[in-house]
């Protein structure tokens, strides 16, 4: 009997949602950064084996909103928990349980599907801590199961996959074997560039950056010529991204291009430009233009 279904992964920012999904499907679909709120869209990754197909929906970290973009990110996250077969709620076991976690638990109490609690980063915990955490969470909600893991090391993730399979219904292969994500090339390319910006600029460019792929040309050689625009909110941020003598934007471009070539298996020529759109995160038109508008 072949099983299939959709699984939402939710939690606060920076708890390891994208790391888990990328690790489970053994491919980089969602971008990863040490900064919170890296994921801005619902990102779909597909895990297919002999007896099941699991479509994971990685969601933006649920947080206190500070602008229209933040509000839309939260809406995207909660809307992803509808019309799924189960929900995986991830917490960072190395951090104290806070009001953000409590808020999510209260929301999940309305869920009509099984909710698995995943305690991540057990590789950072002292012996005995996991049992204490499990005891604490059992008081809050009747989770289908509490599963401690290390998403980074893929420790105990097989247990999580098997538990998910147990609650999936009999169903078809929604996607063919080898299919990893439903996002188009443009989306993945833009996300990879944004990841490098977050990584190389540290705290100088927090979340005021968006990336838009303007054009992809297929050359006679079969290689791809890609033009991308990096959008920031202030002139000072533009200067930081370009860097002295263009050094920073070159570093970002080289790193992003390498990831693109690895992902797509093709030679890529990447050209990047930077433009300023003041306060774009509160502009509905720009949110739609850059793919961050939620109708839910």
C-alpha positions as a printed NumPy array, in Angstrom:
array([[  0.   ,   0.   ,   0.   ],
       [  1.485,   3.339,  -1.112],
       [  0.866,   6.356,   1.137],
       [  1.097,  10.053,   0.374],
       [  0.208,  13.415,   1.84 ],
       [  1.145,  16.961,   2.778],
       [  2.972,  17.872,   5.988],
       [  3.366,  21.423,   7.333],
       [  6.555,  22.285,   9.223],
       [  6.048,  25.249,  11.555],
       [  7.705,  26.97 ,  14.503],
       [  9.411,  30.141,  15.618],
       [ 12.202,  31.669,  13.506],
       [ 15.576,  29.949,  13.42 ],
       [ 14.552,  26.66 ,  15.071],
       [ 15.775,  24.514,  12.161],
       [ 12.733,  24.088,   9.914],
       [ 14.608,  24.611,   6.647],
       [ 17.583,  22.554,   7.836],
       [ 15.238,  19.668,   8.61 ],
       [ 13.446,  19.752,   5.26 ],
       [ 16.668,  20.066,   3.277],
       [ 18.153,  17.168,   5.24 ],
       [ 15.149,  14.899,   4.808],
       [ 14.949,  15.326,   1.042],
       [ 18.779,  15.336,   0.808],
       [ 18.754,  18.457,  -1.311],
       [ 18.912,  22.188,  -0.724],
       [ 15.479,  23.641,  -1.415],
       [ 15.019,  26.124,   1.434],
       [ 17.745,  28.653,   2.165],
       [ 19.492,  28.471,   5.51 ],
       [ 20.93 ,  31.356,   7.508],
       [ 21.879,  31.963,  11.151],
       [ 19.512,  34.934,  11.024],
       [ 15.891,  34.607,  12.094],
       [ 13.052,  34.81 ,   9.556],
       [ 15.178,  33.567,   6.652],
       [ 12.278,  31.706,   5.026],
       [  9.666,  34.129,   3.673],
       [  7.477,  31.869,   1.548],
       [  5.865,  28.48 ,   1.941],
       [  8.495,  26.25 ,   0.363],
       [  7.588,  22.77 ,  -0.786],
       [  9.995,  19.813,  -0.723],
       [  9.151,  16.27 ,  -1.791],
       [ 10.445,  13.066,  -0.198],
       [  9.64 ,   9.9  ,  -2.157],
       [ 10.656,   6.341,  -1.301],
       [  9.334,   2.861,  -2.004],
       [  6.234,   3.095,   0.155],
       [  5.366,   6.775,   0.527],
       [  5.577,  10.299,  -0.835],
       [  5.697,  13.093,   1.736],
       [  5.285,  16.681,   0.554],
       [  6.824,  18.928,   3.197],
       [  5.747,  22.561,   3.397],
       [  8.444,  24.639,   5.09 ],
       [  6.944,  27.84 ,   6.449],
       [  8.208,  31.266,   7.571],
       [  9.076,  31.474,  11.254],
       [  6.088,  32.691,  13.27 ],
       [  7.03 ,  35.93 ,  15.03 ],
       [  5.72 ,  39.276,  16.26 ],
       [  5.1  ,  41.285,  13.068],
       [  6.728,  44.692,  12.579],
       [  5.612,  45.49 ,   9.02 ],
       [  3.327,  44.283,   6.216],
       [  5.905,  41.73 ,   5.135],
       [  6.015,  40.225,   8.654],
       [  2.213,  40.091,   8.782],
       [  2.094,  38.246,   5.465],
       [  4.784,  35.808,   6.596],
       [  2.713,  34.838,   9.636],
       [ -0.401,  34.443,   7.474],
       [  1.547,  32.164,   5.115],
       [  2.765,  30.051,   8.02 ],
       [ -0.658,  29.483,   9.556],
       [ -2.386,  28.963,   6.212],
       [  0.085,  26.138,   5.506],
       [ -1.29 ,  24.19 ,   8.483],
       [ -4.644,  23.841,   6.716],
       [ -5.409,  21.087,   4.231],
       [ -2.52 ,  18.896,   5.362],
       [ -2.397,  15.359,   6.756],
       [ -0.313,  16.339,   9.774],
       [  1.742,  19.151,  11.298],
       [  5.337,  19.083,  12.523],
       [  5.88 ,  21.76 ,  15.183],
       [  9.595,  22.346,  15.801],
       [ 11.103,  23.934,  18.897],
       [ 14.744,  24.667,  19.657],
       [ 15.574,  22.48 ,  22.64 ],
       [ 18.652,  24.58 ,  23.42 ],
       [ 16.543,  27.686,  24.106],
       [ 14.047,  28.432,  26.845],
       [ 10.383,  27.886,  26.039],
       [  8.902,  31.354,  25.452],
       [  5.703,  33.24 ,  24.727],
       [  6.228,  32.688,  21.005],
       [  6.075,  28.927,  21.499],
       [  3.008,  29.279,  23.738],
       [  1.277,  31.349,  21.057],
       [  1.895,  28.678,  18.41 ],
       [  0.736,  25.857,  20.709],
       [ -2.52 ,  27.715,  21.374],
       [ -3.069,  28.126,  17.628],
       [ -2.316,  24.442,  16.991],
       [ -4.986,  23.39 ,  19.473],
       [ -7.471,  24.209,  16.701],
       [ -5.8  ,  21.778,  14.308],
       [ -7.946,  18.907,  13.063],
       [ -4.95 ,  16.729,  12.158],
       [ -2.199,  15.055,  14.226],
       [  0.512,  17.391,  15.505],
       [  4.015,  16.059,  16.12 ],
       [  6.296,  18.012,  18.426],
       [  9.92 ,  17.893,  17.31 ],
       [ 12.532,  18.983,  19.843],
       [ 15.475,  20.03 ,  17.687],
       [ 19.181,  20.564,  18.43 ],
       [ 19.49 ,  17.688,  20.901],
       [ 23.181,  17.586,  19.935],
       [ 23.544,  20.732,  22.056],
       [ 21.711,  19.401,  25.127],
       [ 23.001,  17.849,  28.336],
       [ 21.866,  14.29 ,  29.241],
       [ 18.464,  14.321,  30.915],
       [ 17.39 ,  17.64 ,  29.422],
       [ 15.295,  15.987,  26.694],
       [ 13.207,  14.074,  29.246],
       [ 12.54 ,  17.297,  31.167],
       [ 11.448,  19.04 ,  27.973],
       [  9.157,  16.161,  26.988],
       [  7.531,  16.26 ,  30.438],
       [  6.983,  20.015,  30.117],
       [  5.412,  19.842,  26.65 ],
       [  3.088,  16.96 ,  27.539],
       [  1.381,  19.31 ,  29.999],
       [  0.67 ,  21.862,  27.253],
       [ -0.938,  19.775,  24.541],
       [ -1.757,  16.218,  23.597],
       [  0.784,  15.881,  20.795],
       [  0.567,  12.804,  18.599],
       [  4.175,  12.129,  19.513],
       [  7.168,  14.031,  20.866],
       [ 10.319,  13.305,  18.865],
       [ 13.762,  14.651,  19.82 ],
       [ 16.1  ,  15.148,  16.838],
       [ 19.152,  16.909,  15.51 ],
       [ 18.185,  18.305,  12.104],
       [ 21.785,  19.277,  11.448],
       [ 23.127,  15.756,  12.032],
       [ 19.911,  13.988,  10.897],
       [ 19.849,  12.233,  14.269],
       [ 16.552,  10.392,  14.895],
       [ 14.971,  11.903,  11.767],
       [ 14.176,   8.406,  10.475],
       [ 11.875,   8.027,  13.473],
       [ 10.099,  11.24 ,  12.507],
       [  9.62 ,  10.096,   8.901],
       [  8.234,   6.729,  10.021],
       [  5.799,   8.381,  12.44 ],
       [  4.594,  10.681,   9.658],
       [  4.091,   7.684,   7.357],
       [  1.943,   6.029,  10.035],
       [ -0.641,   8.838,   9.851],
       [ -0.628,   9.304,   6.074],
       [ -3.559,   7.892,   4.101],
       [ -3.262,   5.608,   1.121],
       [ -2.708,   7.85 ,  -1.879],
       [ -1.063,   8.475,  -5.245],
       [  2.327,   9.794,  -6.264],
       [  1.522,  13.477,  -6.622],
       [  4.928,  14.06 ,  -8.187],
       [  7.18 ,  11.779, -10.283],
       [ 10.18 ,  10.017,  -8.734],
       [ 13.153,  12.348,  -8.454],
       [ 10.966,  15.463,  -8.185],
       [ 12.203,  17.634,  -5.302],
       [ 10.26 ,  20.917,  -5.311],
       [  7.424,  22.677,  -7.106],
       [  9.159,  26.049,  -7.119],
       [ 10.339,  27.409, -10.482],
       [ 14.02 ,  28.041, -11.215],
       [ 13.559,  31.809, -10.801],
       [ 12.354,  31.42 ,  -7.216],
       [ 15.205,  29.123,  -6.2  ],
       [ 17.805,  31.373,  -7.856],
       [ 16.465,  34.453,  -6.071],
       [ 16.471,  32.658,  -2.73 ],
       [ 20.071,  31.523,  -3.18 ],
       [ 21.181,  35.094,  -3.845],
       [ 19.251,  36.31 ,  -0.794],
       [ 20.871,  33.599,   1.32 ],
       [ 24.358,  34.794,   0.347],
       [ 23.425,  38.393,   1.143],
       [ 22.246,  37.372,   4.626],
       [ 25.372,  35.292,   5.157],
       [ 28.005,  37.78 ,   3.975],
       [ 26.514,  41.05 ,   5.259],
       [ 25.814,  39.742,   8.77 ],
       [ 23.688,  42.221,  10.765],
       [ 24.208,  45.125,   8.377],
       [ 21.378,  44.039,   6.058],
       [ 18.83 ,  42.317,   8.3  ],
       [ 15.615,  41.688,   6.367],
       [ 15.276,  44.773,   4.222],
       [ 16.417,  42.941,   1.1  ],
       [ 14.47 ,  41.243,  -1.676],
       [ 15.764,  39.597,  -4.841],
       [ 13.992,  39.477,  -8.182],
       [ 15.168,  37.489, -11.199],
       [ 14.524,  39.796, -14.154],
       [ 15.548,  37.536, -17.   ],
       [ 16.885,  34.078, -17.777],
       [ 18.27 ,  33.55 , -21.274],
       [ 19.294,  30.187, -22.642],
       [ 22.432,  30.621, -24.715],
       [ 23.351,  28.658, -27.844],
       [ 25.794,  26.688, -25.716],
       [ 22.873,  25.591, -23.508],
       [ 24.227,  27.62 , -20.595],
       [ 22.063,  30.166, -18.753],
       [ 22.503,  33.944, -18.655],
       [ 20.748,  35.238, -15.528],
       [ 20.01 ,  38.872, -14.566],
       [ 18.976,  39.575, -10.973],
       [ 17.97 ,  42.731,  -9.104],
       [ 18.696,  43.11 ,  -5.398],
       [ 16.23 ,  45.478,  -3.717],
       [ 17.048,  47.38 ,  -0.509],
       [ 15.312,  50.129,   1.448],
       [ 18.127,  52.674,   1.88 ],
       [ 21.087,  54.039,  -0.09 ],
       [ 23.417,  53.079,   2.762],
       [ 22.319,  49.448,   2.371],
       [ 23.018,  49.614,  -1.35 ],
       [ 26.563,  50.718,  -0.546],
       [ 27.043,  47.821,   1.85 ],
       [ 25.872,  45.24 ,  -0.685],
       [ 28.032,  46.658,  -3.473],
       [ 31.031,  46.984,  -1.163],
       [ 34.334,  48.73 ,  -1.697],
       [ 35.165,  48.591,  -5.384],
       [ 32.275,  46.176,  -5.922],
       [ 33.966,  43.485,  -3.761],
       [ 30.874,  42.46 ,  -1.771],
       [ 28.465,  42.11 ,  -4.674],
       [ 31.101,  40.076,  -6.513],
       [ 31.477,  37.756,  -3.499],
       [ 27.691,  37.346,  -3.249],
       [ 27.39 ,  36.656,  -6.971],
       [ 30.193,  34.072,  -7.096],
       [ 28.821,  32.104,  -4.111],
       [ 25.224,  32.209,  -5.395],
       [ 26.272,  31.184,  -8.897],
       [ 28.134,  28.131,  -7.578],
       [ 25.037,  26.982,  -5.678],
       [ 22.838,  27.572,  -8.728],
       [ 25.144,  25.525, -10.947],
       [ 25.233,  22.713,  -8.391],
       [ 21.442,  22.706,  -8.074],
       [ 20.595,  23.001, -11.773],
       [ 23.536,  21.095, -13.23 ],
       [ 24.253,  23.836, -15.747],
       [ 26.802,  26.588, -16.346],
       [ 25.42 ,  29.975, -15.302],
       [ 26.467,  33.543, -16.057],
       [ 25.019,  35.73 , -13.295],
       [ 24.694,  39.528, -13.428],
       [ 23.389,  41.389, -10.367],
       [ 22.17 ,  44.96 ,  -9.921],
       [ 21.119,  46.823,  -6.765],
       [ 18.252,  49.303,  -6.507],
       [ 16.625,  51.229,  -3.666],
       [ 12.874,  51.033,  -2.972],
       [ 12.201,  52.915,   0.248],
       [ 10.069,  51.063,   2.82 ],
       [  9.168,  48.312,   0.319],
       [  8.238,  45.92 ,   3.154],
       [  5.169,  48.073,   3.902],
       [  4.193,  48.55 ,   0.263],
       [  1.505,  46.118,  -0.945],
       [  2.48 ,  46.656,  -4.578],
       [  6.109,  45.732,  -3.912],
       [  5.157,  42.763,  -1.737],
       [  3.137,  41.353,  -4.632],
       [  5.897,  42.167,  -7.108],
       [  8.515,  40.326,  -5.055],
       [  6.262,  37.36 ,  -4.283],
       [  5.579,  38.005,  -0.605],
       [  1.869,  38.762,  -0.689],
       [ -0.463,  36.359,   1.108],
       [ -4.162,  36.153,   0.268],
       [ -4.931,  33.934,   3.282]])
